[in-house]
Amino acid sequence: MDGLTSMAHGLTSAQAAVAKANHVPRRSSRSLSAIVRANVFTLFNLVIGVLWALILVFGEWQDSLFGLVIVANALIGIIQELRAKRTLDKLAVINEAPVRVRRDGGEREIHPRDVVLGDLILLGPGDRLLVDGEVIDSDGLEVDESLLTGEADPVHKHPGDRVLSGSFAVAGSGAFVSTKVGTDAYAVQLAEEASKFHLAHSELRAGVANFIKYITWLVIPIGALLIYSQLHNSADLRTAITGAVAGIVTMIPEGLVLMTSIAFAVGVVRLGRRKCLVQELPAIEGLARVDVLCLDKTGTLTAGGMDLDQVLPVRDGEPVEEALAALANVDGHPNATAEAVRVRYPAAPDGWTARSTVPFSSARKWSGADFGEHGAWVLGAPDVLLHTGDTYDRAAELAATGTRVLVLCRTDSLAGTERGEAAVEPVALITLKQRIRPDAHETLRYFAKQGVTVKVISGDNPVAVSAIATSLDIPGGERSIDARTLPHDDPAALGELLDTHTVFGRVTPRQKREFVTALQARGHTVAMTGDGVNDVLALKDADLGIAMGAGSPATKAVAQVVLLDDKFATLPHVVGEGRRVLANIERVSNLFLTKTFYAIVLSLLVGVAGVAFPFAPRHSTLTNALVIGIPAFFLALAPTLERAKPGFVPRVLRFAVPAGVLCAAAVLLSFWAAHKSAATLLENQTAAVITLFLTTWWVLVLIARPLTWWRAALVGSMAVLFAIGLTLPFIREFFALEPGNLGNDLTAVGISILAALMTSVAVKVAGTLRT
């Protein structure tokens, strides 16, 4: 008995100070050492480092400039990811809901990391269980363990029952003593990687990784062939090594991974400034692909909280106000409805003591209590507690105006009401005013313009939800459907109804999850917003889960994106950031992979023909900086509103392969034509470099379209810089350029113009093949 009493009072501060704490790695970011390793110890850095050493030994130092790419890539990558890490960690701390514990005999709120072994943790609806424990107090406590077991039905918990981290309370209240904390907790052991920084599936990252993998396999044999060819056919070892290194270095898209990482990191920082926490970086990509947005009405379209409007008795002589006040004050953790009633009725009347209670849950859609001699009362949705009659019809009329309507009823038995067996007698109708978010109208108009279909999913009366949707001009808002009439065993039929209707009422938490799955099965990329525990399952399964900052801890824990300032108007910026990242990475990928493919083709042709490589590493460094490195940095961060489409890898290949082949053919033709004119090696290489720059510069022009003023200035300035490089003597000498042979140079320009025209045609043809 003494043990139970001490547990009920919780730990003392002195006991908590020496107990094991709940230290679990945050999933929002990885450690500094992990960031450094990811940016420094890469396969490409190793390859470039070896080639750099070869040039330093056998070549001239000017040809080793490409080695600085290792340093630049690593530094830029580390700095950008550290910025993102700082942003994520700060926002993650803000997002962490405090835990209610009993210490020194009193209730207090503490940081999740300050929970210790043996703490007495208090629970209410929506609270997430961060540690394992044993229940010592339960007042109708129901816990959802679906994220652990897959079973959606809540589990009633009684004193002595075990509770697991990763679950969350959905109804009632209670308390449990923590028995396992930190990495010993069940959820952490079940999915250890989920508590650390990790990357969810990303088509963009997967596509870039595939490019890297296949290019690596190509570089090895082609590089070996090129080395053999240059050594076998050149009497000068230095020239042979320099030519081979030039070819291999150009094949490596060393900046592609960097630019992808920068785009993601900058996206995180930009969204962080808008108080938007991105808990998984690839969620930014998901933002761009979304074509269906499922909105939970309460907390999303309407602001949190409600105002009690009218209490309309339907039977005379009943203690309506007393019963309503007693029900509103019976729960120590009231929901929004009970809080609205409490404003008018702040205390339960004398003598109304509850003998038993049934807490509110989203699945039941009602709550109740047995007050002994005063009878058993329930408060909930009219179309759930009633089926026909004048009160039912009157409630429907009120709901059609967009008002939230509840019915207060007497019942013979709470248990019988829960089983649907007891008779209920309506006593009064209660109406509540809902506060439409002031930014909802403009935000919904944005999604309509961007081709994102909105589905309003709510547990409320479908007619009331439809009235709100119509007032916000949501397309199809007048088409509502009661989720209780939907097919449960036919996903295809459910998917068709979801496509043809916009508003769904009386939706259960399990159905919200089924909605997401059915829409995904029809090829949609689904985002789900929500703030309550009834949204958790759907948020978890959606392609992108978006939680409101004022939502329950469980909701924010499973969402990939959390709007910390609770502003619905932030969503357009979130979607816009995702579109910017994907569209720009596709542009940048076209640039880098065009370079890779022209280098592969050029190396193959040179290796088979057994001729000298057309240019030196310093030439590659110059052209790559002007047509790829510098422009890619600006293009990767540019604004865009284009919605991302699937097929990233095929689209990039359809552009980069023909463009790369034509660039390689033009360079080799220019080098061959200059060689036939009996010019010097430097003059031959200069002709090849002119062709290389002009053809790849034209590729840059095609990729930068549409040419807004700043994009035109960007590509124009690159041409000016190259012209300056050909004009100023010290730059020409540094980069080993000798444009003195007018015939060779004009031939190079002519070949470049022809190749540019052919590239435009090839890209246009490839564009008609887009899916």
PDB file of C-alpha atoms in Angstrom, residues 16-280:
ATOM      1  CA  ALA A  16      14.684  12.484 -10.372  1.00  0.00           C
ATOM      2  CA  ALA A  17      18.158  14.042 -10.369  1.00  0.00           C
ATOM      3  CA  VAL A  18      19.889  10.652 -10.074  1.00  0.00           C
ATOM      4  CA  ALA A  19      17.487   8.537 -12.165  1.00  0.00           C
ATOM      5  CA  LYS A  20      18.132   7.475 -15.760  1.00  0.00           C
ATOM      6  CA  ALA A  21      16.935  10.185 -18.180  1.00  0.00           C
ATOM      7  CA  ASN A  22      15.053   9.837 -21.448  1.00  0.00           C
ATOM      8  CA  HIS A  23      17.868  10.636 -23.895  1.00  0.00           C
ATOM      9  CA  VAL A  24      16.956   9.685 -27.478  1.00  0.00           C
ATOM     10  CA  PRO A  25      18.706  11.082 -30.603  1.00  0.00           C
ATOM     11  CA  ARG A  26      16.562  13.567 -32.491  1.00  0.00           C
ATOM     12  CA  ARG A  27      15.438  12.460 -35.912  1.00  0.00           C
ATOM     13  CA  SER A  28      15.406  15.995 -37.304  1.00  0.00           C
ATOM     14  CA  SER A  29      19.130  16.223 -37.969  1.00  0.00           C
ATOM     15  CA  ARG A  30      22.337  14.236 -37.975  1.00  0.00           C
ATOM     16  CA  SER A  31      25.462  14.922 -35.966  1.00  0.00           C
ATOM     17  CA  LEU A  32      28.321  17.196 -37.012  1.00  0.00           C
ATOM     18  CA  SER A  33      30.638  14.211 -37.544  1.00  0.00           C
ATOM     19  CA  ALA A  34      28.047  12.515 -39.752  1.00  0.00           C
ATOM     20  CA  ILE A  35      27.664  15.689 -41.828  1.00  0.00           C
ATOM     21  CA  VAL A  36      31.435  15.981 -42.297  1.00  0.00           C
ATOM     22  CA  ARG A  37      31.781  12.308 -43.251  1.00  0.00           C
ATOM     23  CA  ALA A  38      28.917  12.532 -45.747  1.00  0.00           C
ATOM     24  CA  ASN A  39      30.457  15.550 -47.482  1.00  0.00           C
ATOM     25  CA  VAL A  40      34.144  14.589 -47.381  1.00  0.00           C
ATOM     26  CA  PHE A  41      34.421  10.813 -47.649  1.00  0.00           C
ATOM     27  CA  THR A  42      32.717  10.203 -50.986  1.00  0.00           C
ATOM     28  CA  LEU A  43      33.691   8.001 -53.909  1.00  0.00           C
ATOM     29  CA  PHE A  44      33.983  10.959 -56.273  1.00  0.00           C
ATOM     30  CA  ASN A  45      36.188  12.865 -53.850  1.00  0.00           C
ATOM     31  CA  LEU A  46      38.474   9.816 -53.709  1.00  0.00           C
ATOM     32  CA  VAL A  47      38.671   9.564 -57.502  1.00  0.00           C
ATOM     33  CA  ILE A  48      39.277  13.283 -57.947  1.00  0.00           C
ATOM     34  CA  GLY A  49      41.879  13.225 -55.151  1.00  0.00           C
ATOM     35  CA  VAL A  50      43.863  10.466 -56.886  1.00  0.00           C
ATOM     36  CA  LEU A  51      43.714  12.288 -60.231  1.00  0.00           C
ATOM     37  CA  TRP A  52      44.733  15.508 -58.516  1.00  0.00           C
ATOM     38  CA  ALA A  53      47.818  13.785 -57.101  1.00  0.00           C
ATOM     39  CA  LEU A  54      48.712  12.437 -60.557  1.00  0.00           C
ATOM     40  CA  ILE A  55      48.592  15.897 -62.089  1.00  0.00           C
ATOM     41  CA  LEU A  56      50.680  17.367 -59.265  1.00  0.00           C
ATOM     42  CA  VAL A  57      53.312  14.692 -59.927  1.00  0.00           C
ATOM     43  CA  PHE A  58      53.297  14.516 -63.725  1.00  0.00           C
ATOM     44  CA  GLY A  59      51.642  17.716 -64.962  1.00  0.00           C
ATOM     45  CA  GLU A  60      51.583  21.463 -64.404  1.00  0.00           C
ATOM     46  CA  TRP A  61      49.956  22.975 -61.345  1.00  0.00           C
ATOM     47  CA  GLN A  62      47.492  24.985 -63.445  1.00  0.00           C
ATOM     48  CA  ASP A  63      45.950  21.683 -64.562  1.00  0.00           C
ATOM     49  CA  SER A  64      45.293  20.732 -60.944  1.00  0.00           C
ATOM     50  CA  LEU A  65      42.692  23.442 -60.349  1.00  0.00           C
ATOM     51  CA  PHE A  66      39.930  20.861 -60.605  1.00  0.00           C
ATOM     52  CA  GLY A  67      41.151  19.488 -57.260  1.00  0.00           C
ATOM     53  CA  LEU A  68      39.805  22.587 -55.558  1.00  0.00           C
ATOM     54  CA  VAL A  69      36.361  21.186 -56.348  1.00  0.00           C
ATOM     55  CA  ILE A  70      36.855  18.713 -53.492  1.00  0.00           C
ATOM     56  CA  VAL A  71      37.464  21.511 -51.025  1.00  0.00           C
ATOM     57  CA  ALA A  72      34.682  23.736 -52.383  1.00  0.00           C
ATOM     58  CA  ASN A  73      32.116  20.916 -52.514  1.00  0.00           C
ATOM     59  CA  ALA A  74      32.923  19.750 -49.001  1.00  0.00           C
ATOM     60  CA  LEU A  75      32.918  23.235 -47.457  1.00  0.00           C
ATOM     61  CA  ILE A  76      29.746  24.408 -49.178  1.00  0.00           C
ATOM     62  CA  GLY A  77      27.961  21.140 -48.414  1.00  0.00           C
ATOM     63  CA  ILE A  78      28.990  21.161 -44.748  1.00  0.00           C
ATOM     64  CA  ILE A  79      28.110  24.844 -44.248  1.00  0.00           C
ATOM     65  CA  GLN A  80      24.690  24.515 -45.894  1.00  0.00           C
ATOM     66  CA  GLU A  81      23.783  21.356 -43.996  1.00  0.00           C
ATOM     67  CA  LEU A  82      24.951  22.881 -40.709  1.00  0.00           C
ATOM     68  CA  ARG A  83      22.648  25.837 -41.365  1.00  0.00           C
ATOM     69  CA  ALA A  84      19.810  23.408 -41.980  1.00  0.00           C
ATOM     70  CA  LYS A  85      20.769  21.421 -38.866  1.00  0.00           C
ATOM     71  CA  ARG A  86      20.678  24.511 -36.662  1.00  0.00           C
ATOM     72  CA  THR A  87      17.298  25.486 -38.073  1.00  0.00           C
ATOM     73  CA  LEU A  88      15.872  22.000 -37.648  1.00  0.00           C
ATOM     74  CA  ASP A  89      17.190  21.553 -34.122  1.00  0.00           C
ATOM     75  CA  LYS A  90      15.802  24.907 -32.967  1.00  0.00           C
ATOM     76  CA  LEU A  91      12.408  24.178 -34.484  1.00  0.00           C
ATOM     77  CA  ALA A  92      12.435  20.618 -33.152  1.00  0.00           C
ATOM     78  CA  VAL A  93      12.843  21.963 -29.609  1.00  0.00           C
ATOM     79  CA  ILE A  94       9.895  24.320 -30.148  1.00  0.00           C
ATOM     80  CA  ASN A  95       7.842  21.422 -31.523  1.00  0.00           C
ATOM     81  CA  GLU A  96       8.491  19.106 -28.580  1.00  0.00           C
ATOM     82  CA  ALA A  97       5.375  19.157 -26.423  1.00  0.00           C
ATOM     83  CA  PRO A  98       6.044  19.238 -22.664  1.00  0.00           C
ATOM     84  CA  VAL A  99       5.267  16.152 -20.608  1.00  0.00           C
ATOM     85  CA  ARG A 100       3.023  16.396 -17.564  1.00  0.00           C
ATOM     86  CA  VAL A 101       4.489  14.596 -14.570  1.00  0.00           C
ATOM     87  CA  ARG A 102       3.903  14.528 -10.829  1.00  0.00           C
ATOM     88  CA  ARG A 103       7.003  15.490  -8.875  1.00  0.00           C
ATOM     89  CA  ASP A 104       7.248  16.342  -5.184  1.00  0.00           C
ATOM     90  CA  GLY A 105       3.527  15.616  -4.911  1.00  0.00           C
ATOM     91  CA  GLY A 106       2.564  18.332  -7.453  1.00  0.00           C
ATOM     92  CA  GLU A 107       1.865  18.423 -11.180  1.00  0.00           C
ATOM     93  CA  ARG A 108       4.438  20.080 -13.444  1.00  0.00           C
ATOM     94  CA  GLU A 109       5.386  20.222 -17.123  1.00  0.00           C
ATOM     95  CA  ILE A 110       8.891  19.137 -18.117  1.00  0.00           C
ATOM     96  CA  HIS A 111      10.884  18.708 -21.310  1.00  0.00           C
ATOM     97  CA  PRO A 112      10.653  15.203 -22.858  1.00  0.00           C
ATOM     98  CA  ARG A 113      14.384  14.695 -22.315  1.00  0.00           C
ATOM     99  CA  ASP A 114      13.940  15.410 -18.600  1.00  0.00           C
ATOM    100  CA  VAL A 115      11.605  12.455 -18.091  1.00  0.00           C
ATOM    101  CA  VAL A 116      13.365   9.847 -15.924  1.00  0.00           C
ATOM    102  CA  LEU A 117      12.921   6.226 -14.949  1.00  0.00           C
ATOM    103  CA  GLY A 118      10.194   5.955 -12.305  1.00  0.00           C
ATOM    104  CA  ASP A 119       8.459   9.246 -13.215  1.00  0.00           C
ATOM    105  CA  LEU A 120       4.689   9.384 -12.765  1.00  0.00           C
ATOM    106  CA  ILE A 121       3.435  10.622 -16.148  1.00  0.00           C
ATOM    107  CA  LEU A 122      -0.083  12.027 -16.545  1.00  0.00           C
ATOM    108  CA  LEU A 123      -2.114  11.374 -19.687  1.00  0.00           C
ATOM    109  CA  GLY A 124      -5.006  13.064 -21.464  1.00  0.00           C
ATOM    110  CA  PRO A 125      -6.503  12.808 -24.985  1.00  0.00           C
ATOM    111  CA  GLY A 126      -3.890  13.476 -27.651  1.00  0.00           C
ATOM    112  CA  ASP A 127      -0.870  12.917 -25.410  1.00  0.00           C
ATOM    113  CA  ARG A 128       1.902  10.841 -26.944  1.00  0.00           C
ATOM    114  CA  LEU A 129       3.604   8.180 -24.866  1.00  0.00           C
ATOM    115  CA  LEU A 130       7.339   8.807 -25.065  1.00  0.00           C
ATOM    116  CA  VAL A 131       8.411   5.970 -22.753  1.00  0.00           C
ATOM    117  CA  ASP A 132       7.174   2.539 -21.663  1.00  0.00           C
ATOM    118  CA  GLY A 133       5.400   2.119 -18.367  1.00  0.00           C
ATOM    119  CA  GLU A 134       2.711   0.608 -16.157  1.00  0.00           C
ATOM    120  CA  VAL A 135      -0.706   2.197 -15.643  1.00  0.00           C
ATOM    121  CA  ILE A 136      -1.535   3.038 -12.021  1.00  0.00           C
ATOM    122  CA  ASP A 137      -4.618   5.216 -12.623  1.00  0.00           C
ATOM    123  CA  SER A 138      -7.274   5.114 -15.347  1.00  0.00           C
ATOM    124  CA  ASP A 139     -10.456   7.136 -15.839  1.00  0.00           C
ATOM    125  CA  GLY A 140     -11.788   5.679 -19.085  1.00  0.00           C
ATOM    126  CA  LEU A 141      -8.257   5.768 -20.516  1.00  0.00           C
ATOM    127  CA  GLU A 142      -8.080   4.510 -24.108  1.00  0.00           C
ATOM    128  CA  VAL A 143      -4.761   4.162 -25.907  1.00  0.00           C
ATOM    129  CA  ASP A 144      -4.226   3.812 -29.666  1.00  0.00           C
ATOM    130  CA  GLU A 145      -1.356   1.423 -30.388  1.00  0.00           C
ATOM    131  CA  SER A 146      -1.903   1.297 -34.155  1.00  0.00           C
ATOM    132  CA  LEU A 147       1.492   2.813 -34.982  1.00  0.00           C
ATOM    133  CA  LEU A 148       3.080  -0.166 -33.209  1.00  0.00           C
ATOM    134  CA  THR A 149       0.674  -3.024 -33.915  1.00  0.00           C
ATOM    135  CA  GLY A 150      -1.278  -1.908 -36.985  1.00  0.00           C
ATOM    136  CA  GLU A 151      -4.543  -2.436 -35.092  1.00  0.00           C
ATOM    137  CA  ALA A 152      -6.676   0.700 -35.308  1.00  0.00           C
ATOM    138  CA  ASP A 153      -9.091  -0.055 -32.426  1.00  0.00           C
ATOM    139  CA  PRO A 154      -8.226   1.804 -29.200  1.00  0.00           C
ATOM    140  CA  VAL A 155      -7.290  -0.335 -26.207  1.00  0.00           C
ATOM    141  CA  HIS A 156      -8.889   0.299 -22.793  1.00  0.00           C
ATOM    142  CA  LYS A 157      -6.182   0.533 -20.155  1.00  0.00           C
ATOM    143  CA  HIS A 158      -6.660  -0.381 -16.486  1.00  0.00           C
ATOM    144  CA  PRO A 159      -4.327  -0.140 -13.495  1.00  0.00           C
ATOM    145  CA  GLY A 160      -1.561  -2.701 -13.859  1.00  0.00           C
ATOM    146  CA  ASP A 161      -1.688  -2.713 -17.677  1.00  0.00           C
ATOM    147  CA  ARG A 162       1.459  -2.119 -19.683  1.00  0.00           C
ATOM    148  CA  VAL A 163       1.701   0.865 -22.043  1.00  0.00           C
ATOM    149  CA  LEU A 164       4.292   1.297 -24.780  1.00  0.00           C
ATOM    150  CA  SER A 165       6.115   4.266 -26.255  1.00  0.00           C
ATOM    151  CA  GLY A 166       4.925   5.118 -29.742  1.00  0.00           C
ATOM    152  CA  SER A 167       1.245   4.868 -28.774  1.00  0.00           C
ATOM    153  CA  PHE A 168      -1.022   7.785 -27.826  1.00  0.00           C
ATOM    154  CA  ALA A 169      -4.049   8.460 -25.665  1.00  0.00           C
ATOM    155  CA  VAL A 170      -7.307   9.009 -27.569  1.00  0.00           C
ATOM    156  CA  ALA A 171      -9.890   9.203 -24.779  1.00  0.00           C
ATOM    157  CA  GLY A 172     -10.163   9.464 -21.023  1.00  0.00           C
ATOM    158  CA  SER A 173      -7.309  10.231 -18.673  1.00  0.00           C
ATOM    159  CA  GLY A 174      -4.880   8.381 -16.460  1.00  0.00           C
ATOM    160  CA  ALA A 175      -1.328   8.073 -15.216  1.00  0.00           C
ATOM    161  CA  PHE A 176       1.499   5.600 -15.583  1.00  0.00           C
ATOM    162  CA  VAL A 177       4.936   5.030 -14.081  1.00  0.00           C
ATOM    163  CA  SER A 178       7.808   4.942 -16.563  1.00  0.00           C
ATOM    164  CA  THR A 179       9.624   1.598 -16.562  1.00  0.00           C
ATOM    165  CA  LYS A 180      11.793   1.985 -19.672  1.00  0.00           C
ATOM    166  CA  VAL A 181      13.217   5.257 -20.990  1.00  0.00           C
ATOM    167  CA  GLY A 182      15.630   6.406 -23.678  1.00  0.00           C
ATOM    168  CA  THR A 183      16.960   3.717 -25.997  1.00  0.00           C
ATOM    169  CA  ASP A 184      15.423   0.996 -23.785  1.00  0.00           C
ATOM    170  CA  ALA A 185      11.888   2.057 -24.747  1.00  0.00           C
ATOM    171  CA  TYR A 186       9.932  -0.243 -27.036  1.00  0.00           C
ATOM    172  CA  ALA A 187       9.408   2.180 -29.938  1.00  0.00           C
ATOM    173  CA  VAL A 188      13.094   3.132 -30.035  1.00  0.00           C
ATOM    174  CA  GLN A 189      14.192  -0.510 -30.077  1.00  0.00           C
ATOM    175  CA  LEU A 190      11.524  -1.390 -32.640  1.00  0.00           C
ATOM    176  CA  ALA A 191      12.754   1.225 -35.109  1.00  0.00           C
ATOM    177  CA  GLU A 192      16.065   2.610 -33.891  1.00  0.00           C
ATOM    178  CA  GLU A 193      16.742   4.404 -37.159  1.00  0.00           C
ATOM    179  CA  ALA A 194      13.422   6.246 -36.917  1.00  0.00           C
ATOM    180  CA  SER A 195      14.702   8.176 -33.923  1.00  0.00           C
ATOM    181  CA  LYS A 196      17.768   9.377 -35.828  1.00  0.00           C
ATOM    182  CA  PHE A 197      18.256  11.520 -38.883  1.00  0.00           C
ATOM    183  CA  HIS A 198      17.013   9.527 -41.852  1.00  0.00           C
ATOM    184  CA  LEU A 199      15.876  10.059 -45.391  1.00  0.00           C
ATOM    185  CA  ALA A 200      12.488   8.831 -46.514  1.00  0.00           C
ATOM    186  CA  HIS A 201      12.045   7.652 -50.093  1.00  0.00           C
ATOM    187  CA  SER A 202      12.837  10.343 -52.610  1.00  0.00           C
ATOM    188  CA  GLU A 203      12.559   9.866 -56.354  1.00  0.00           C
ATOM    189  CA  LEU A 204      14.963  12.744 -56.851  1.00  0.00           C
ATOM    190  CA  ARG A 205      17.622  11.380 -54.495  1.00  0.00           C
ATOM    191  CA  ALA A 206      17.116   7.864 -55.821  1.00  0.00           C
ATOM    192  CA  GLY A 207      17.492   9.152 -59.378  1.00  0.00           C
ATOM    193  CA  VAL A 208      20.689  11.040 -58.575  1.00  0.00           C
ATOM    194  CA  ALA A 209      22.035   7.986 -56.720  1.00  0.00           C
ATOM    195  CA  ASN A 210      21.317   5.802 -59.763  1.00  0.00           C
ATOM    196  CA  PHE A 211      23.095   8.279 -62.029  1.00  0.00           C
ATOM    197  CA  ILE A 212      26.107   8.203 -59.745  1.00  0.00           C
ATOM    198  CA  LYS A 213      26.118   4.396 -59.547  1.00  0.00           C
ATOM    199  CA  TYR A 214      25.940   3.828 -63.303  1.00  0.00           C
ATOM    200  CA  ILE A 215      28.408   6.599 -64.094  1.00  0.00           C
ATOM    201  CA  THR A 216      30.858   5.069 -61.625  1.00  0.00           C
ATOM    202  CA  TRP A 217      30.698   1.758 -63.440  1.00  0.00           C
ATOM    203  CA  LEU A 218      31.205   3.542 -66.770  1.00  0.00           C
ATOM    204  CA  VAL A 219      34.103   5.662 -65.534  1.00  0.00           C
ATOM    205  CA  ILE A 220      36.198   2.637 -64.541  1.00  0.00           C
ATOM    206  CA  PRO A 221      36.429   0.845 -67.940  1.00  0.00           C
ATOM    207  CA  ILE A 222      36.318   4.012 -70.057  1.00  0.00           C
ATOM    208  CA  GLY A 223      38.933   5.661 -67.848  1.00  0.00           C
ATOM    209  CA  ALA A 224      41.156   2.586 -68.170  1.00  0.00           C
ATOM    210  CA  LEU A 225      40.737   2.627 -71.967  1.00  0.00           C
ATOM    211  CA  LEU A 226      41.543   6.335 -72.085  1.00  0.00           C
ATOM    212  CA  ILE A 227      44.656   5.953 -69.926  1.00  0.00           C
ATOM    213  CA  TYR A 228      45.891   3.072 -72.081  1.00  0.00           C
ATOM    214  CA  SER A 229      45.180   4.998 -75.278  1.00  0.00           C
ATOM    215  CA  GLN A 230      46.949   8.170 -74.152  1.00  0.00           C
ATOM    216  CA  LEU A 231      50.002   6.311 -72.825  1.00  0.00           C
ATOM    217  CA  HIS A 232      50.222   4.065 -75.876  1.00  0.00           C
ATOM    218  CA  ASN A 233      49.901   6.780 -78.492  1.00  0.00           C
ATOM    219  CA  SER A 234      51.790   9.670 -76.894  1.00  0.00           C
ATOM    220  CA  ALA A 235      55.540   9.928 -76.654  1.00  0.00           C
ATOM    221  CA  ASP A 236      55.179  12.547 -73.921  1.00  0.00           C
ATOM    222  CA  LEU A 237      54.203  10.978 -70.559  1.00  0.00           C
ATOM    223  CA  ARG A 238      53.093  14.328 -69.129  1.00  0.00           C
ATOM    224  CA  THR A 239      50.757  14.989 -72.077  1.00  0.00           C
ATOM    225  CA  ALA A 240      49.381  11.451 -71.864  1.00  0.00           C
ATOM    226  CA  ILE A 241      48.607  11.706 -68.115  1.00  0.00           C
ATOM    227  CA  THR A 242      47.156  15.191 -68.521  1.00  0.00           C
ATOM    228  CA  GLY A 243      44.844  14.113 -71.353  1.00  0.00           C
ATOM    229  CA  ALA A 244      43.649  11.009 -69.509  1.00  0.00           C
ATOM    230  CA  VAL A 245      42.959  12.983 -66.339  1.00  0.00           C
ATOM    231  CA  ALA A 246      41.075  15.648 -68.325  1.00  0.00           C
ATOM    232  CA  GLY A 247      38.734  13.015 -69.734  1.00  0.00           C
ATOM    233  CA  ILE A 248      38.110  11.194 -66.453  1.00  0.00           C
ATOM    234  CA  VAL A 249      37.563  14.375 -64.416  1.00  0.00           C
ATOM    235  CA  THR A 250      35.042  15.675 -66.939  1.00  0.00           C
ATOM    236  CA  MET A 251      33.077  12.421 -66.740  1.00  0.00           C
ATOM    237  CA  ILE A 252      32.451  12.911 -63.017  1.00  0.00           C
ATOM    238  CA  PRO A 253      29.342  15.020 -62.139  1.00  0.00           C
ATOM    239  CA  GLU A 254      31.054  16.152 -58.964  1.00  0.00           C
ATOM    240  CA  GLY A 255      28.683  19.028 -58.245  1.00  0.00           C
ATOM    241  CA  LEU A 256      25.401  17.189 -58.800  1.00  0.00           C
ATOM    242  CA  VAL A 257      25.125  15.698 -55.316  1.00  0.00           C
ATOM    243  CA  LEU A 258      26.316  18.997 -53.842  1.00  0.00           C
ATOM    244  CA  MET A 259      23.654  21.031 -55.637  1.00  0.00           C
ATOM    245  CA  THR A 260      20.962  18.545 -54.620  1.00  0.00           C
ATOM    246  CA  SER A 261      22.020  18.790 -50.981  1.00  0.00           C
ATOM    247  CA  ILE A 262      22.209  22.589 -51.145  1.00  0.00           C
ATOM    248  CA  ALA A 263      18.715  22.833 -52.644  1.00  0.00           C
ATOM    249  CA  PHE A 264      17.253  20.652 -49.901  1.00  0.00           C
ATOM    250  CA  ALA A 265      19.167  22.442 -47.138  1.00  0.00           C
ATOM    251  CA  VAL A 266      18.256  25.921 -48.359  1.00  0.00           C
ATOM    252  CA  GLY A 267      14.634  24.780 -48.633  1.00  0.00           C
ATOM    253  CA  VAL A 268      14.696  23.710 -44.988  1.00  0.00           C
ATOM    254  CA  VAL A 269      16.156  27.061 -43.895  1.00  0.00           C
ATOM    255  CA  ARG A 270      13.634  29.064 -45.939  1.00  0.00           C
ATOM    256  CA  LEU A 271      10.701  27.115 -44.527  1.00  0.00           C
ATOM    257  CA  GLY A 272      12.190  27.380 -41.045  1.00  0.00           C
ATOM    258  CA  ARG A 273      12.000  31.155 -41.303  1.00  0.00           C
ATOM    259  CA  ARG A 274       8.256  30.722 -41.784  1.00  0.00           C
ATOM    260  CA  LYS A 275       8.037  28.604 -38.625  1.00  0.00           C
ATOM    261  CA  CYS A 276       7.629  25.441 -40.648  1.00  0.00           C
ATOM    262  CA  LEU A 277       9.465  22.392 -39.288  1.00  0.00           C
ATOM    263  CA  VAL A 278      10.465  19.840 -41.947  1.00  0.00           C
ATOM    264  CA  GLN A 279      11.078  16.662 -39.955  1.00  0.00           C
ATOM    265  CA  GLU A 280      12.275  14.676 -43.003  1.00  0.00           C
TER     266      GLU A 280
END
